[in-house]
Amino acid sequence: MSVKYISTRGKAPHLDFGDVLLAGLAADGGLYVPDRWPALSPEALSGSPGRGDYADLASEVMWPFVDGAYPRSRFDEMVRNAYAGFDHPEVVPMVELGDGLWLMELFHGPTLAFKDIALQLVGRLFDEELARRGERVTIVGATSGDTGSAAIEAVRDRENIEIVFLHPHGRISEVQRRQMTTVDSANVHCVAIEGTFDDCQDLVKAMFSDAAFRAEHRLSAANSINWARVMAQTVYYVAAVTRYGLEQVSFSVPTGNFGNVLAGHVARQMGLPVHRFVVASNRNDILTQFFTTGSMAISEVHPTMSPSMDIQVSSNLERLLFELQDRDGIRTAEMLEDFRATGEMRIDARISSDLNRSWSGVRVDEDETTSTIAGLYRDTGMIIDPHTAVGLAAAQRSKQDSDGPMVVLATAHPAKFGDAVEAAIGIRPPLPPALAELADRPERCQRLPNDLAAVKAHVARCSGQGSG
Ligand SMILES: *Cc1c(COP(=O)(O)O)cnc(C)c1O
């Protein structure tokens, strides 16, 4: 029997997978979750060390969530295509560091960050669902760096999607800019705004809140609260445990919006034996407070060398809160409204102490991040990026001798964060071939003033392209 999807705030209609995929956020402001946790199949759990094909495992793990939306053979084909472009045959290879620590590399996709793992599949699912309905959308977003390129790579050349991404002119790195502007696909539209990242975000928000404009140009978002992104990320947790035959395994996850580690929780709910999740934060440590004290208070965002984790309110935490409130959506909605109003939240002491048995929160500051990059390089010659370093430092600090193996999720290739790495070890990690070629490719980008009317006119032109 296929699963239905329900909102974490209890008041939105129950939907099927295809509707949840296109809707993103629920009508009551909540996030969609499956109405029950399907069990991992014996096939999914029966991996053997180093072997087993990632795409086969991915289809097997995800199938219960999409059953009914696609024929199995079509779904298998989309999954296979999604991971065919990764530059490692295992897709998510693991490296043993010693002392029971492992590193799982999630950065072998086209933009060298872990978001490719979900977005490469979600772009295909989106296009398929739109084709089935005979619809088109225009994805509009703002990026301060990495999300834009991962989303663009995921939907380039898809027939039913135009994508327009705004970035602040002159304020992102050359590699980040070229990863977007050198994509030679007619449905990709890069815009450099003469302003800051916040200006870009405000422009996007203004377009989405204009209901008529939004409907006329069929605007859609590429945000990290989409259930399908979480779903696609559950697979590598299963792969880590089953391929290497690990027991009593824990995961240390560098965390921003809580999407990655939430996927681990989903895998555990499906029956994957996981001992503990370590939620690793940089100096934006609101989640560390939450997991150590059961309460949290919002403060301002501090910029760090791990920018994808510079977040105060982690939107996917809502899915865990819903579970902790025994799936009471009305209660969850009350807590979140309170949190919005007061900037503070406290969960029940009993719930908090239960949580401590299988979760911990660890904060890692900038100095420790740098010394972790340097220490690993000195001991092993391996180079990691600052996000991964936060995860590794948290793992080293929280691992006890009684614990089993701990897998640190490596979320970005070090070459994406060359400055921080060079500051730590004095060496600039070489760009992999795919990125090195970027320097020679022609760029395409429209530069616009920080002016809503001008940006709207441009989006309107882009949304009309290729549709007739
Ligand atoms: C997005 C991102 C993260 C944070 O992941 P969440 O799912 O938001 O918790 C960590 N590291 C890198 C490199 C990222 O791009």
JSON list of N, CA and C in Angstrom, two decimals, residues 51-88:
[
{"chain": "A", "resi": 51, "resn": "ARG", "atom": "N", "xyz": [30.47, -3.78, -2.14]},
{"chain": "A", "resi": 51, "resn": "ARG", "atom": "CA", "xyz": [29.77, -4.14, -3.37]},
{"chain": "A", "resi": 51, "resn": "ARG", "atom": "C", "xyz": [28.39, -3.54, -3.39]},
{"chain": "A", "resi": 52, "resn": "GLY", "atom": "N", "xyz": [27.63, -3.89, -4.41]},
{"chain": "A", "resi": 52, "resn": "GLY", "atom": "CA", "xyz": [26.27, -3.40, -4.50]},
{"chain": "A", "resi": 52, "resn": "GLY", "atom": "C", "xyz": [26.26, -2.09, -5.24]},
{"chain": "A", "resi": 53, "resn": "ASP", "atom": "N", "xyz": [25.28, -1.94, -6.09]},
{"chain": "A", "resi": 53, "resn": "ASP", "atom": "CA", "xyz": [25.20, -0.78, -6.95]},
{"chain": "A", "resi": 53, "resn": "ASP", "atom": "C", "xyz": [24.35, 0.30, -6.27]},
{"chain": "A", "resi": 54, "resn": "TYR", "atom": "N", "xyz": [24.86, 1.55, -6.26]},
{"chain": "A", "resi": 54, "resn": "TYR", "atom": "CA", "xyz": [24.16, 2.60, -5.52]},
{"chain": "A", "resi": 54, "resn": "TYR", "atom": "C", "xyz": [22.76, 2.85, -6.08]},
{"chain": "A", "resi": 55, "resn": "ALA", "atom": "N", "xyz": [22.63, 2.89, -7.41]},
{"chain": "A", "resi": 55, "resn": "ALA", "atom": "CA", "xyz": [21.32, 3.18, -8.00]},
{"chain": "A", "resi": 55, "resn": "ALA", "atom": "C", "xyz": [20.30, 2.09, -7.65]},
{"chain": "A", "resi": 56, "resn": "ASP", "atom": "N", "xyz": [20.74, 0.82, -7.65]},
{"chain": "A", "resi": 56, "resn": "ASP", "atom": "CA", "xyz": [19.82, -0.26, -7.27]},
{"chain": "A", "resi": 56, "resn": "ASP", "atom": "C", "xyz": [19.36, -0.09, -5.83]},
{"chain": "A", "resi": 57, "resn": "LEU", "atom": "N", "xyz": [20.32, 0.20, -4.96]},
{"chain": "A", "resi": 57, "resn": "LEU", "atom": "CA", "xyz": [19.97, 0.39, -3.54]},
{"chain": "A", "resi": 57, "resn": "LEU", "atom": "C", "xyz": [19.02, 1.58, -3.40]},
{"chain": "A", "resi": 58, "resn": "ALA", "atom": "N", "xyz": [19.31, 2.67, -4.13]},
{"chain": "A", "resi": 58, "resn": "ALA", "atom": "CA", "xyz": [18.49, 3.88, -4.02]},
{"chain": "A", "resi": 58, "resn": "ALA", "atom": "C", "xyz": [17.04, 3.59, -4.43]},
{"chain": "A", "resi": 59, "resn": "SER", "atom": "N", "xyz": [16.85, 2.88, -5.53]},
{"chain": "A", "resi": 59, "resn": "SER", "atom": "CA", "xyz": [15.48, 2.54, -5.96]},
{"chain": "A", "resi": 59, "resn": "SER", "atom": "C", "xyz": [14.78, 1.73, -4.90]},
{"chain": "A", "resi": 60, "resn": "GLU", "atom": "N", "xyz": [15.51, 0.76, -4.35]},
{"chain": "A", "resi": 60, "resn": "GLU", "atom": "CA", "xyz": [14.92, -0.15, -3.37]},
{"chain": "A", "resi": 60, "resn": "GLU", "atom": "C", "xyz": [14.49, 0.61, -2.10]},
{"chain": "A", "resi": 61, "resn": "VAL", "atom": "N", "xyz": [15.35, 1.52, -1.63]},
{"chain": "A", "resi": 61, "resn": "VAL", "atom": "CA", "xyz": [15.04, 2.27, -0.40]},
{"chain": "A", "resi": 61, "resn": "VAL", "atom": "C", "xyz": [13.89, 3.25, -0.62]},
{"chain": "A", "resi": 62, "resn": "MET", "atom": "N", "xyz": [13.89, 3.93, -1.77]},
{"chain": "A", "resi": 62, "resn": "MET", "atom": "CA", "xyz": [12.91, 5.00, -1.98]},
{"chain": "A", "resi": 62, "resn": "MET", "atom": "C", "xyz": [11.56, 4.50, -2.50]},
{"chain": "A", "resi": 63, "resn": "TRP", "atom": "N", "xyz": [11.52, 3.32, -3.08]},
{"chain": "A", "resi": 63, "resn": "TRP", "atom": "CA", "xyz": [10.31, 2.88, -3.76]},
{"chain": "A", "resi": 63, "resn": "TRP", "atom": "C", "xyz": [9.04, 3.01, -2.91]},
{"chain": "A", "resi": 64, "resn": "PRO", "atom": "N", "xyz": [9.05, 2.60, -1.63]},
{"chain": "A", "resi": 64, "resn": "PRO", "atom": "CA", "xyz": [7.80, 2.70, -0.84]},
{"chain": "A", "resi": 64, "resn": "PRO", "atom": "C", "xyz": [7.25, 4.14, -0.77]},
{"chain": "A", "resi": 65, "resn": "PHE", "atom": "N", "xyz": [8.12, 5.15, -0.90]},
{"chain": "A", "resi": 65, "resn": "PHE", "atom": "CA", "xyz": [7.66, 6.54, -0.80]},
{"chain": "A", "resi": 65, "resn": "PHE", "atom": "C", "xyz": [7.01, 7.04, -2.10]},
{"chain": "A", "resi": 66, "resn": "VAL", "atom": "N", "xyz": [7.32, 6.40, -3.22]},
{"chain": "A", "resi": 66, "resn": "VAL", "atom": "CA", "xyz": [6.84, 6.89, -4.51]},
{"chain": "A", "resi": 66, "resn": "VAL", "atom": "C", "xyz": [5.90, 5.90, -5.20]},
{"chain": "A", "resi": 67, "resn": "ASP", "atom": "N", "xyz": [5.76, 4.72, -4.61]},
{"chain": "A", "resi": 67, "resn": "ASP", "atom": "CA", "xyz": [4.93, 3.66, -5.20]},
{"chain": "A", "resi": 67, "resn": "ASP", "atom": "C", "xyz": [3.56, 4.25, -5.55]},
{"chain": "A", "resi": 68, "resn": "GLY", "atom": "N", "xyz": [3.13, 4.05, -6.78]},
{"chain": "A", "resi": 68, "resn": "GLY", "atom": "CA", "xyz": [1.85, 4.61, -7.21]},
{"chain": "A", "resi": 68, "resn": "GLY", "atom": "C", "xyz": [2.02, 5.85, -8.08]},
{"chain": "A", "resi": 69, "resn": "ALA", "atom": "N", "xyz": [3.17, 6.54, -7.94]},
{"chain": "A", "resi": 69, "resn": "ALA", "atom": "CA", "xyz": [3.38, 7.76, -8.72]},
{"chain": "A", "resi": 69, "resn": "ALA", "atom": "C", "xyz": [4.01, 7.47, -10.08]},
{"chain": "A", "resi": 70, "resn": "TYR", "atom": "N", "xyz": [4.81, 6.41, -10.17]},
{"chain": "A", "resi": 70, "resn": "TYR", "atom": "CA", "xyz": [5.49, 6.06, -11.41]},
{"chain": "A", "resi": 70, "resn": "TYR", "atom": "C", "xyz": [5.48, 4.54, -11.55]},
{"chain": "A", "resi": 71, "resn": "PRO", "atom": "N", "xyz": [5.56, 4.03, -12.78]},
{"chain": "A", "resi": 71, "resn": "PRO", "atom": "CA", "xyz": [5.85, 2.60, -12.93]},
{"chain": "A", "resi": 71, "resn": "PRO", "atom": "C", "xyz": [7.26, 2.33, -12.38]},
{"chain": "A", "resi": 72, "resn": "ARG", "atom": "N", "xyz": [7.45, 1.17, -11.76]},
{"chain": "A", "resi": 72, "resn": "ARG", "atom": "CA", "xyz": [8.76, 0.88, -11.14]},
{"chain": "A", "resi": 72, "resn": "ARG", "atom": "C", "xyz": [9.91, 1.02, -12.14]},
{"chain": "A", "resi": 73, "resn": "SER", "atom": "N", "xyz": [9.68, 0.53, -13.38]},
{"chain": "A", "resi": 73, "resn": "SER", "atom": "CA", "xyz": [10.80, 0.54, -14.34]},
{"chain": "A", "resi": 73, "resn": "SER", "atom": "C", "xyz": [11.19, 1.98, -14.70]},
{"chain": "A", "resi": 74, "resn": "ARG", "atom": "N", "xyz": [10.19, 2.87, -14.77]},
{"chain": "A", "resi": 74, "resn": "ARG", "atom": "CA", "xyz": [10.48, 4.28, -15.08]},
{"chain": "A", "resi": 74, "resn": "ARG", "atom": "C", "xyz": [11.24, 4.93, -13.93]},
{"chain": "A", "resi": 75, "resn": "PHE", "atom": "N", "xyz": [10.81, 4.62, -12.69]},
{"chain": "A", "resi": 75, "resn": "PHE", "atom": "CA", "xyz": [11.49, 5.18, -11.52]},
{"chain": "A", "resi": 75, "resn": "PHE", "atom": "C", "xyz": [12.94, 4.71, -11.48]},
{"chain": "A", "resi": 76, "resn": "ASP", "atom": "N", "xyz": [13.15, 3.41, -11.69]},
{"chain": "A", "resi": 76, "resn": "ASP", "atom": "CA", "xyz": [14.51, 2.87, -11.69]},
{"chain": "A", "resi": 76, "resn": "ASP", "atom": "C", "xyz": [15.39, 3.59, -12.71]},
{"chain": "A", "resi": 77, "resn": "GLU", "atom": "N", "xyz": [14.80, 3.89, -13.87]},
{"chain": "A", "resi": 77, "resn": "GLU", "atom": "CA", "xyz": [15.56, 4.54, -14.93]},
{"chain": "A", "resi": 77, "resn": "GLU", "atom": "C", "xyz": [15.96, 5.97, -14.52]},
{"chain": "A", "resi": 78, "resn": "MET", "atom": "N", "xyz": [15.02, 6.69, -13.90]},
{"chain": "A", "resi": 78, "resn": "MET", "atom": "CA", "xyz": [15.34, 8.06, -13.45]},
{"chain": "A", "resi": 78, "resn": "MET", "atom": "C", "xyz": [16.43, 8.04, -12.39]},
{"chain": "A", "resi": 79, "resn": "VAL", "atom": "N", "xyz": [16.35, 7.08, -11.47]},
{"chain": "A", "resi": 79, "resn": "VAL", "atom": "CA", "xyz": [17.36, 6.99, -10.41]},
{"chain": "A", "resi": 79, "resn": "VAL", "atom": "C", "xyz": [18.72, 6.68, -11.02]},
{"chain": "A", "resi": 80, "resn": "ARG", "atom": "N", "xyz": [18.73, 5.73, -11.97]},
{"chain": "A", "resi": 80, "resn": "ARG", "atom": "CA", "xyz": [20.00, 5.36, -12.60]},
{"chain": "A", "resi": 80, "resn": "ARG", "atom": "C", "xyz": [20.61, 6.57, -13.31]},
{"chain": "A", "resi": 81, "resn": "ASN", "atom": "N", "xyz": [19.78, 7.32, -14.05]},
{"chain": "A", "resi": 81, "resn": "ASN", "atom": "CA", "xyz": [20.30, 8.50, -14.76]},
{"chain": "A", "resi": 81, "resn": "ASN", "atom": "C", "xyz": [20.81, 9.56, -13.80]},
{"chain": "A", "resi": 82, "resn": "ALA", "atom": "N", "xyz": [20.13, 9.70, -12.65]},
{"chain": "A", "resi": 82, "resn": "ALA", "atom": "CA", "xyz": [20.51, 10.74, -11.68]},
{"chain": "A", "resi": 82, "resn": "ALA", "atom": "C", "xyz": [21.94, 10.53, -11.19]},
{"chain": "A", "resi": 83, "resn": "TYR", "atom": "N", "xyz": [22.34, 9.26, -11.01]},
{"chain": "A", "resi": 83, "resn": "TYR", "atom": "CA", "xyz": [23.66, 9.01, -10.43]},
{"chain": "A", "resi": 83, "resn": "TYR", "atom": "C", "xyz": [24.72, 8.62, -11.47]},
{"chain": "A", "resi": 84, "resn": "ALA", "atom": "N", "xyz": [24.30, 8.56, -12.74]},
{"chain": "A", "resi": 84, "resn": "ALA", "atom": "CA", "xyz": [25.25, 8.17, -13.80]},
{"chain": "A", "resi": 84, "resn": "ALA", "atom": "C", "xyz": [26.34, 9.22, -13.98]},
{"chain": "A", "resi": 85, "resn": "GLY", "atom": "N", "xyz": [26.04, 10.49, -13.67]},
{"chain": "A", "resi": 85, "resn": "GLY", "atom": "CA", "xyz": [27.02, 11.55, -13.91]},
{"chain": "A", "resi": 85, "resn": "GLY", "atom": "C", "xyz": [27.98, 11.77, -12.75]},
{"chain": "A", "resi": 86, "resn": "PHE", "atom": "N", "xyz": [27.90, 10.97, -11.69]},
{"chain": "A", "resi": 86, "resn": "PHE", "atom": "CA", "xyz": [28.82, 11.13, -10.57]},
{"chain": "A", "resi": 86, "resn": "PHE", "atom": "C", "xyz": [30.19, 10.58, -10.96]},
{"chain": "A", "resi": 87, "resn": "ASP", "atom": "N", "xyz": [31.25, 11.19, -10.41]},
{"chain": "A", "resi": 87, "resn": "ASP", "atom": "CA", "xyz": [32.58, 10.83, -10.91]},
{"chain": "A", "resi": 87, "resn": "ASP", "atom": "C", "xyz": [33.25, 9.73, -10.10]},
{"chain": "A", "resi": 88, "resn": "HIS", "atom": "N", "xyz": [32.47, 8.96, -9.34]},
{"chain": "A", "resi": 88, "resn": "HIS", "atom": "CA", "xyz": [33.03, 7.82, -8.62]},
{"chain": "A", "resi": 88, "resn": "HIS", "atom": "C", "xyz": [32.07, 6.63, -8.78]}
]
